[in-house]
Amino acid sequence: MAELKIPVDDEAVIRELKVGDFVELTGRMITGRDAAHKWLLEEPREDVAPYMKGTMIYQCGPVVRKNPDGSYVFVAAGPTTSIREEPYEADVICQYGLRGVIGKGGMGQKTLDGLGRCGAVYLHAVGGAAQVLANSVTKVERVFMLEEFGVPEALWVIHVERFPVMVTMDSHGQSLHRVVEAESRRKLEELLGLETL
Amino acid sequence: MVDPDRLTETFLEMIRRASTELPADVVEALDKGREAERRDSLAEKALVTILDNVDLARQKVAPICQDTGTPVMWIHHPIGVSTRVLEKAMVDAVRQATARQFLRPNAVDTLTGKNTGVGTGRGIPFLHFEEWDSPDIEVRMILKGGGSENVGAQYKLPDNALGAGRDLEGVRRVLLDAVFQAQGKGCSPGTLGVCIGGDRVSGYEESKRQLLRPLPDVNPVPELAELEARVLKEGNELGVGPMGFGGRTTLLGVKVGVLDRLPACYFVTISYLCWAGRRAGVRIGEGGDVTWLS
């Protein structure tokens, strides 16, 4: 399994990734989900931007423990459903120079186009695998918007080691989710004896 | 007379079990799914990760999934036990479970967007009380995650596009459509909790109650047992697979209940439970003795 260091300086590294590849991520990334995506596009967030450039946004609302010394530990940290960020994600990727999105369930055409245009990938983590994934989080560096958004929706800057993901949408217009949907639609039509839905 | 502190302690332990220990029948079904998948496929890898995760959660006494969902509880109580006392004990238990990270702070003020921070809020947890003749208190619960809740659906029959009339064949058709529509977004392989009939209130409640049934449980109504088995088989033939990666394991179970309906209405209500089908239960005897239910 290939290890990918993040942030990624070289766009060509991302362009080499194809649907079906397994990758383990090591380095720094940031979490962000519903409230964060909306907030990131309301105006340029200059304090957060350096933590996004060249890395991945992890669509995750973790369970977090605060230690007596004020530091944080990720107790459980699987991905959330990505499709809710479909209206925002392509713009977040291109504006902030992200190289990828980590989530679950796949995203749509607008995001797929954004991946191609700005050189990024969609990485699928296993939904619900909150312990396996939390084990790969080695450090919580800092957090943005904790007070305003609460624990699940805050933007957490984290360090990960060999964080396991699968490429299901790449920068060449390929999407595993589109393929599975088309095949299952054909099968549904066959089971129901319908021409086309 | 029940001791409120003891109740809270017992409910907290039930919530801990629900969040960190996946029931044996669900683990077994996931393992069977793993065996059915092609070697080295994405589907097999997803199920291996899921099974590793289930083990790890149990060992670490930590949530299986970070989305610890809505605690949905059905509480049976004897005559004379105050439902307000039971409710307070449960709310306290949910708050303590949140403080100890068995649950995520999962209640957000819908108008302000602010998280309550304590795991409880208006309508959270969801409690359903029923008085019964037994002297015992019994609670059965699920933790219902948000991703899977978003792919739930309520169909009204007839549905012309799906060729679904007001009969069990019509029900079969909309159930298969719901599985197709969900794709991997509800964290497949999932379990369908279904209510045929009822209205837009009772339908969803009954569909969730069906999710308390262990996976091997066979419906006592023969035509519903047949429907459950058929939709399970055909749902898996759709090939959505674990996480929507494609594969043979799309559903772990289908559980169907029935309520009576108005002449004008024929609802089919579906609650989709993600692979992390977190159930737990407890029975508290008159003398305070505790029996854990699965």
Coordinates of C-alpha atoms in Angstrom, one line a residue:
Chain A
M1 CA 0.0 0.0 0.0
A2 CA 1.5 3.3 -1.0
E3 CA 2.2 5.9 1.6
L4 CA 1.4 9.5 0.7
K5 CA 3.0 12.4 2.6
I6 CA 0.7 15.4 3.2
P7 CA 0.8 18.3 2.5
V8 CA 1.7 17.5 -1.1
D9 CA 3.9 20.0 -2.9
D10 CA 3.8 18.4 -6.3
E11 CA 0.4 18.2 -8.1
A12 CA 1.8 15.4 -10.3
V13 CA 1.7 13.1 -7.3
I14 CA -2.0 13.6 -7.0
R15 CA -2.6 13.3 -10.8
E16 CA -1.0 9.8 -10.6
L17 CA -3.7 8.5 -8.2
K18 CA -6.4 6.5 -9.9
V19 CA -9.8 5.1 -8.8
G20 CA -9.2 1.8 -7.0
D21 CA -5.8 2.7 -5.4
F22 CA -5.2 2.2 -1.7
V23 CA -3.3 5.0 0.0
E24 CA -2.0 5.6 3.5
L25 CA -1.7 9.2 4.5
T26 CA 0.9 10.5 6.8
G27 CA 1.2 14.2 7.8
R28 CA -1.1 17.1 8.6
M29 CA -4.7 17.6 7.6
I30 CA -7.8 19.4 8.7
T31 CA -11.3 18.3 9.5
G32 CA -14.4 20.2 8.3
R33 CA -18.0 19.3 7.6
D34 CA -21.3 21.1 7.1
A35 CA -20.9 24.3 9.1
A36 CA -17.2 24.6 8.2
H37 CA -17.9 24.3 4.4
K38 CA -20.5 27.1 4.5
W39 CA -18.2 29.2 6.6
L40 CA -15.1 28.7 4.5
L41 CA -16.9 30.2 1.5
E42 CA -18.6 33.1 3.2
E43 CA -15.3 35.0 3.0
P44 CA -11.6 34.0 2.8
R45 CA -10.6 32.6 6.1
E46 CA -7.0 33.6 6.2
D47 CA -6.1 32.1 9.5
V48 CA -7.2 28.7 8.4
A49 CA -5.9 28.9 4.8
P50 CA -2.3 27.9 5.6
Y51 CA -3.6 24.7 7.2
M52 CA -5.5 23.7 4.1
K53 CA -3.1 24.4 1.3
G54 CA -1.8 21.2 -0.3
T55 CA -3.5 18.9 2.1
M56 CA -6.8 17.1 2.6
I57 CA -10.0 18.1 4.3
Y58 CA -11.4 15.3 6.3
Q59 CA -15.2 15.4 6.5
C60 CA -15.4 14.1 10.1
G61 CA -17.2 15.1 13.3
P62 CA -15.0 13.4 15.9
V63 CA -15.6 12.5 19.5
V64 CA -12.8 14.4 21.4
R65 CA -11.5 14.2 24.9
K66 CA -9.8 17.2 26.5
N67 CA -6.9 16.4 28.8
P68 CA -6.3 18.3 32.0
D69 CA -3.3 20.1 30.4
G70 CA -5.7 21.5 27.7
S71 CA -4.5 19.2 24.9
Y72 CA -7.0 17.1 22.9
V73 CA -7.3 13.5 21.9
F74 CA -9.4 12.0 19.1
V75 CA -11.5 9.3 20.8
A76 CA -13.5 8.3 17.7
A77 CA -13.1 9.7 14.2
G78 CA -14.7 8.1 11.1
P79 CA -15.9 10.0 8.0
T80 CA -19.3 11.6 7.6
T81 CA -21.5 11.4 4.5
S82 CA -19.9 13.6 1.8
I83 CA -22.8 14.3 -0.5
R84 CA -24.1 17.1 1.8
E85 CA -21.0 19.2 0.9
E86 CA -21.6 18.8 -2.9
P87 CA -22.7 22.5 -3.3
Y88 CA -19.5 23.7 -1.7
E89 CA -16.7 21.2 -2.1
A90 CA -15.4 22.1 -5.6
D91 CA -15.1 25.8 -4.6
V92 CA -13.4 25.0 -1.2
I93 CA -10.9 22.8 -3.0
C94 CA -10.0 25.4 -5.7
Q95 CA -10.1 28.5 -3.4
Y96 CA -8.0 27.0 -0.6
G97 CA -5.7 24.8 -2.8
L98 CA -6.7 21.5 -1.2
R99 CA -5.3 18.3 -2.8
G100 CA -8.1 16.1 -1.6
V101 CA -11.2 15.4 0.3
I102 CA -11.7 12.4 2.7
G103 CA -15.2 11.3 3.3
K104 CA -17.7 8.5 2.6
G105 CA -20.4 7.7 0.1
G106 CA -18.9 9.6 -2.8
M107 CA -19.7 13.0 -4.3
G108 CA -21.3 14.3 -7.5
Q109 CA -20.4 15.8 -10.8
K110 CA -19.6 19.3 -9.6
T111 CA -17.0 17.9 -7.2
L112 CA -15.6 15.5 -9.8
D113 CA -15.2 18.5 -12.2
G114 CA -13.4 20.4 -9.4
L115 CA -11.0 17.5 -8.7
G116 CA -10.0 17.6 -12.4
R117 CA -9.8 21.3 -12.7
C118 CA -7.7 21.9 -9.5
G119 CA -5.8 18.7 -9.2
A120 CA -7.3 16.9 -6.3
V121 CA -8.7 13.4 -5.3
Y122 CA -11.7 12.1 -3.4
L123 CA -10.5 9.6 -0.8
H124 CA -13.0 7.2 0.8
A125 CA -12.4 6.2 4.4
V126 CA -14.5 3.3 5.7
G127 CA -17.7 4.7 7.2
G128 CA -18.2 3.9 10.9
A129 CA -14.6 2.7 11.3
A130 CA -14.1 5.3 14.0
Q131 CA -11.6 3.4 16.1
V132 CA -9.3 2.2 13.3
L133 CA -9.2 5.7 12.0
A134 CA -8.8 7.4 15.4
N135 CA -5.8 5.1 16.0
S136 CA -4.1 6.8 13.0
V137 CA -4.5 10.3 14.5
T138 CA -1.2 10.9 16.4
K139 CA -1.7 14.5 17.4
V140 CA -4.3 17.3 17.6
E141 CA -2.4 20.5 16.7
R142 CA -5.1 23.1 17.1
V143 CA -8.8 23.8 16.5
F144 CA -10.7 26.6 14.8
M145 CA -14.3 27.6 15.6
L146 CA -14.8 25.2 18.5
E147 CA -16.9 27.5 20.6
E148 CA -19.1 28.6 17.7
F149 CA -19.6 25.2 16.0
G150 CA -19.1 22.7 18.8
V151 CA -17.0 19.5 18.8
P152 CA -18.4 17.7 15.7
E153 CA -18.4 20.7 13.4
A154 CA -15.2 22.5 14.5
L155 CA -12.1 22.5 12.2
W156 CA -9.5 20.3 13.8
V157 CA -5.9 20.4 12.6
I158 CA -4.6 16.9 13.1
H159 CA -1.5 14.8 12.4
V160 CA -2.0 11.3 11.0
E161 CA 0.2 8.3 10.5
R162 CA -0.7 5.7 7.8
F163 CA -4.3 6.8 7.7
P164 CA -6.0 4.2 5.4
V165 CA -8.2 5.5 2.4
M166 CA -9.2 4.3 -1.0
V167 CA -9.3 6.5 -4.1
T168 CA -12.9 6.4 -5.4
M169 CA -12.9 9.6 -7.5
D170 CA -9.8 10.8 -9.3
S171 CA -8.5 13.9 -11.1
H172 CA -9.2 12.3 -14.5
G173 CA -13.0 12.3 -14.3
Q174 CA -13.3 8.7 -13.0
S175 CA -15.8 7.9 -10.2
L176 CA -16.4 4.4 -8.7
H177 CA -19.7 5.8 -7.2
R178 CA -21.0 6.6 -10.7
V179 CA -20.2 3.2 -12.0
V180 CA -21.8 1.3 -9.0
E181 CA -24.9 3.5 -9.2
A182 CA -25.3 2.8 -13.0
E183 CA -24.8 -0.9 -12.5
S184 CA -27.2 -1.1 -9.5
R185 CA -29.8 0.9 -11.5
R186 CA -29.7 -1.6 -14.3
K187 CA -30.1 -4.5 -11.8
L188 CA -33.1 -2.7 -10.1
E189 CA -34.8 -2.2 -13.5
E190 CA -34.3 -5.9 -14.2
L191 CA -35.7 -7.0 -10.8
L192 CA -38.7 -4.7 -11.2
G193 CA -39.2 -5.4 -14.9
L194 CA -39.1 -1.7 -15.7
E195 CA -37.8 -0.2 -19.0
T196 CA -35.9 2.8 -17.5
L197 CA -36.4 4.6 -14.3
Chain B
M1 CA -39.8 2.7 44.9
V2 CA -37.0 3.1 42.4
D3 CA -33.8 4.8 43.3
P4 CA -33.1 7.5 40.7
D5 CA -29.3 7.4 41.0
R6 CA -29.3 3.6 40.6
L7 CA -31.5 4.0 37.5
T8 CA -29.1 6.6 36.0
E9 CA -26.1 4.3 36.7
T10 CA -27.9 1.4 35.0
F11 CA -29.0 3.4 32.0
L12 CA -25.4 4.8 31.6
E13 CA -24.1 1.3 31.5
M14 CA -26.7 0.3 28.9
I15 CA -25.6 3.3 26.7
R16 CA -22.0 2.3 27.1
R17 CA -22.8 -1.2 25.9
A18 CA -24.8 0.1 22.9
S19 CA -22.0 2.5 21.8
T20 CA -19.0 0.3 22.2
E21 CA -20.2 -3.4 21.8
L22 CA -21.8 -4.5 18.6
P23 CA -24.4 -7.3 19.1
A24 CA -23.1 -10.8 18.3
D25 CA -25.7 -11.4 15.6
V26 CA -24.6 -8.2 13.7
V27 CA -20.9 -9.2 13.9
E28 CA -21.8 -12.6 12.6
A29 CA -23.7 -11.2 9.7
L30 CA -20.8 -8.9 8.8
D31 CA -18.4 -11.8 9.0
K32 CA -20.6 -13.8 6.7
G33 CA -20.6 -10.9 4.3
R34 CA -16.8 -10.7 4.4
E35 CA -16.6 -14.4 3.4
A36 CA -19.0 -13.9 0.5
E37 CA -17.0 -11.1 -1.1
R38 CA -14.3 -11.6 -3.7
R39 CA -10.8 -11.9 -2.4
D40 CA -8.9 -8.6 -2.3
S41 CA -11.9 -6.6 -3.5
L42 CA -12.7 -3.2 -2.1
A43 CA -15.8 -4.8 -0.6
E44 CA -13.8 -7.4 1.3
K45 CA -11.3 -4.8 2.5
A46 CA -14.1 -2.6 3.8
L47 CA -15.6 -5.4 5.8
V48 CA -12.2 -6.5 7.2
T49 CA -11.7 -2.9 8.4
I50 CA -15.3 -2.8 9.9
L51 CA -14.7 -6.1 11.8
D52 CA -11.3 -4.9 13.1
N53 CA -13.0 -1.7 14.2
V54 CA -15.7 -3.6 16.1
D55 CA -13.0 -5.5 18.0
L56 CA -11.0 -2.4 18.7
A57 CA -14.0 -0.5 20.0
R58 CA -14.8 -3.3 22.5
Q59 CA -11.2 -3.5 23.6
K60 CA -10.8 0.3 24.1
V61 CA -14.4 0.7 25.5
A62 CA -14.8 3.5 22.9
P63 CA -17.6 4.3 20.4
I64 CA -17.7 2.0 17.4
C65 CA -18.7 5.0 15.3
Q66 CA -18.1 8.7 16.1
D67 CA -21.7 9.4 15.1
T68 CA -23.3 8.0 18.2
G69 CA -26.7 9.1 16.7
T70 CA -30.0 9.7 18.4
P71 CA -30.6 7.5 21.4
V72 CA -34.0 6.0 20.7
M73 CA -35.5 4.2 23.7
W74 CA -38.6 2.2 24.3
I75 CA -39.4 2.0 28.0
H76 CA -41.9 -0.4 29.6
H77 CA -42.7 0.5 33.2
P78 CA -45.1 -0.9 35.9
I79 CA -48.1 0.9 37.2
G80 CA -47.1 3.6 39.6
V81 CA -43.6 4.3 38.3
S82 CA -43.3 7.9 37.3
T83 CA -42.4 8.4 33.7
R84 CA -40.9 11.8 34.7
V85 CA -38.5 10.1 37.1
L86 CA -37.5 7.6 34.3
E87 CA -37.1 10.5 31.9
K88 CA -34.9 12.5 34.2
A89 CA -32.7 9.4 34.9
M90 CA -32.3 8.8 31.2
V91 CA -31.5 12.4 30.4
D92 CA -28.9 12.4 33.2
A93 CA -27.5 9.1 31.8
V94 CA -27.1 10.5 28.3
R95 CA -25.3 13.6 29.7
Q96 CA -22.9 11.5 31.7
A97 CA -22.3 9.2 28.7
T98 CA -21.5 12.3 26.7
A99 CA -19.2 13.6 29.3
R100 CA -17.3 10.3 29.3
Q101 CA -17.1 10.2 25.5
F102 CA -19.4 7.1 25.1
L103 CA -21.5 9.5 23.1
R104 CA -20.7 12.5 21.0
P105 CA -22.3 15.9 21.9
N106 CA -24.9 15.4 19.3
A107 CA -27.7 17.9 19.9
V108 CA -27.6 21.1 17.8
D109 CA -30.0 24.0 18.3
T110 CA -31.6 24.1 14.9
L111 CA -32.2 27.9 14.9
T112 CA -28.8 29.1 16.3
G113 CA -26.7 26.2 15.0
K114 CA -25.1 26.0 18.5
N115 CA -24.3 22.5 19.9
T116 CA -25.8 22.1 23.4
G117 CA -22.6 20.4 24.3
V118 CA -24.2 17.9 26.7
G119 CA -25.7 15.4 24.3
T120 CA -29.3 16.2 25.1
G121 CA -31.7 18.7 23.7
R122 CA -35.3 19.2 22.5
G123 CA -36.4 15.7 21.3
I124 CA -33.0 14.1 22.1
P125 CA -33.0 11.4 23.5
F126 CA -36.3 10.1 22.0
L127 CA -38.2 8.3 24.6
H128 CA -41.3 6.1 24.1
F129 CA -43.1 5.0 27.3
E130 CA -45.5 2.1 27.7
E131 CA -47.1 0.9 30.9
W132 CA -47.4 -2.9 31.4
D133 CA -48.5 -5.4 33.9
S134 CA -45.0 -6.7 34.9
P135 CA -43.4 -5.2 38.0
D136 CA -40.1 -4.8 36.0
I137 CA -38.8 -1.8 34.1
E138 CA -37.5 -2.7 30.7
V139 CA -35.6 -0.5 28.3
R140 CA -34.6 -1.3 24.8
M141 CA -32.6 1.1 22.7
I142 CA -30.8 1.8 19.5
L143 CA -28.3 4.5 18.6
K144 CA -29.5 5.8 15.3
G145 CA -26.8 7.5 13.3
G146 CA -27.5 10.6 11.2
G147 CA -26.0 9.4 7.9
S148 CA -28.3 6.4 7.8
E149 CA -31.2 8.5 9.0
N150 CA -30.8 10.8 6.0
V151 CA -31.4 7.8 3.6
G152 CA -34.6 6.8 5.4
A153 CA -37.8 7.3 3.2
Q154 CA -41.5 7.2 3.3
Y155 CA -43.3 6.1 0.2
K156 CA -47.0 6.4 -0.4
L157 CA -48.7 3.8 -2.6
P158 CA -49.6 3.6 -5.4
D159 CA -46.3 4.7 -6.9
N160 CA -46.6 4.9 -10.6
A161 CA -43.0 5.2 -11.6
L162 CA -42.1 2.1 -9.7
G163 CA -45.2 0.2 -10.7
A164 CA -46.0 -0.3 -7.0
G165 CA -49.6 -0.9 -6.1
R166 CA -51.2 -1.2 -2.7
D167 CA -50.1 -4.8 -1.9
L168 CA -47.0 -6.6 -0.7
E169 CA -45.6 -6.7 -4.3
G170 CA -45.8 -2.9 -4.2
V171 CA -44.0 -2.9 -0.9
R172 CA -41.3 -5.1 -2.3
R173 CA -40.8 -2.6 -5.2
V174 CA -40.4 0.5 -3.0
L175 CA -38.1 -1.3 -0.6
L176 CA -35.7 -2.2 -3.4
D177 CA -35.9 1.3 -4.7
A178 CA -35.0 2.6 -1.2
V179 CA -31.9 0.3 -1.1
F180 CA -30.9 1.6 -4.6
Q181 CA -31.4 5.2 -3.6
A182 CA -29.4 4.8 -0.5
Q183 CA -26.3 3.4 -2.4
G184 CA -23.4 3.5 0.2
K185 CA -24.5 6.7 1.8
G186 CA -26.2 5.1 4.8
C187 CA -23.0 3.1 5.5
S188 CA -24.0 -0.2 3.9
P189 CA -24.4 -3.1 4.6
G190 CA -27.5 -1.9 6.4
T191 CA -30.7 -3.2 7.9
L192 CA -34.1 -2.0 6.8
G193 CA -36.7 -1.3 9.5
V194 CA -40.0 -1.1 7.7
C195 CA -43.5 -0.2 8.7
I196 CA -46.4 -0.9 6.2
G197 CA -49.4 1.3 7.0
G198 CA -49.8 3.7 9.9
D199 CA -49.5 7.4 9.3
R200 CA -46.6 9.8 8.9
V201 CA -46.0 9.8 12.7
S202 CA -46.6 6.2 13.7
G203 CA -44.9 4.8 10.5
Y204 CA -41.4 6.1 11.4
E205 CA -41.8 5.0 15.0
E206 CA -42.8 1.5 14.1
S207 CA -40.1 1.2 11.4
K208 CA -37.5 2.0 14.2
R209 CA -39.0 -0.4 16.6
Q210 CA -38.5 -3.2 14.0
L211 CA -34.8 -2.5 14.3
L212 CA -34.8 -3.9 17.9
R213 CA -35.3 -7.4 16.4
P214 CA -32.1 -9.5 16.2
L215 CA -31.1 -10.3 12.6
P216 CA -32.0 -14.0 12.9
D217 CA -35.5 -13.3 14.1
V218 CA -38.1 -14.6 11.7
N219 CA -41.3 -12.7 11.3
P220 CA -44.2 -14.6 12.8
V221 CA -46.5 -13.6 9.9
P222 CA -45.6 -16.0 7.0
E223 CA -46.2 -13.5 4.2
L224 CA -44.0 -10.9 5.9
A225 CA -41.3 -13.5 6.6
E226 CA -41.3 -14.3 2.9
L227 CA -41.1 -10.6 2.0
E228 CA -38.2 -10.0 4.4
A229 CA -36.3 -12.9 3.0
R230 CA -37.0 -11.9 -0.6
V231 CA -36.0 -8.3 -0.2
L232 CA -32.8 -9.3 1.7
K233 CA -31.8 -11.6 -1.2
E234 CA -32.8 -9.1 -4.0
G235 CA -31.3 -6.1 -2.2
N236 CA -28.0 -7.9 -2.1
E237 CA -28.3 -8.7 -5.8
L238 CA -28.3 -4.9 -6.5
G239 CA -24.6 -5.0 -6.1
V240 CA -24.2 -1.7 -4.1
G241 CA -21.9 -3.5 -1.7
P242 CA -20.2 -2.4 1.5
M243 CA -19.8 1.4 1.5
G244 CA -21.2 1.5 -2.0
F245 CA -17.9 0.0 -3.4
G246 CA -19.8 -2.7 -5.3
G247 CA -20.1 -6.2 -4.0
R248 CA -22.4 -8.9 -2.7
T249 CA -23.2 -7.5 0.8
T250 CA -25.6 -4.6 0.6
L251 CA -28.1 -5.6 3.3
L252 CA -27.7 -7.5 6.6
G253 CA -31.4 -7.7 7.3
V254 CA -35.0 -6.6 6.5
K255 CA -37.5 -6.3 9.4
V256 CA -41.1 -5.5 8.5
G257 CA -44.0 -4.5 10.9
V258 CA -47.5 -3.5 10.1
L259 CA -49.9 -0.9 11.4
D260 CA -53.5 -0.3 10.4
R261 CA -54.1 2.6 8.1
L262 CA -56.7 5.1 6.9
P263 CA -58.6 4.1 3.8
A264 CA -56.9 7.0 1.9
C265 CA -53.4 6.2 3.0
Y266 CA -50.9 3.4 2.3
F267 CA -47.5 4.4 3.6
V268 CA -44.4 2.3 3.5
T269 CA -41.9 3.8 5.9
I270 CA -38.2 2.8 5.9
S271 CA -35.6 3.5 8.5
Y272 CA -32.2 2.5 7.3
L273 CA -29.8 1.2 10.0
C274 CA -26.1 1.4 9.1
W275 CA -23.8 -1.6 9.5
A276 CA -23.1 -0.4 13.1
G277 CA -26.6 -1.6 14.3
R278 CA -26.1 -0.6 17.9
R279 CA -28.8 -2.1 20.1
A280 CA -28.9 -2.7 23.8
G281 CA -31.4 -3.3 26.5
V282 CA -31.9 -3.9 30.2
R283 CA -34.5 -5.3 32.5
I284 CA -34.6 -4.0 36.1
G285 CA -36.5 -6.2 38.5
E286 CA -38.7 -5.0 41.4
G287 CA -35.8 -5.6 43.8
G288 CA -33.4 -3.7 41.6
D289 CA -31.7 -6.7 40.0
V290 CA -30.4 -6.0 36.6
T291 CA -30.5 -8.3 33.5
W292 CA -28.8 -7.2 30.3
L293 CA -30.7 -7.8 27.1
S294 CA -29.2 -8.1 23.6

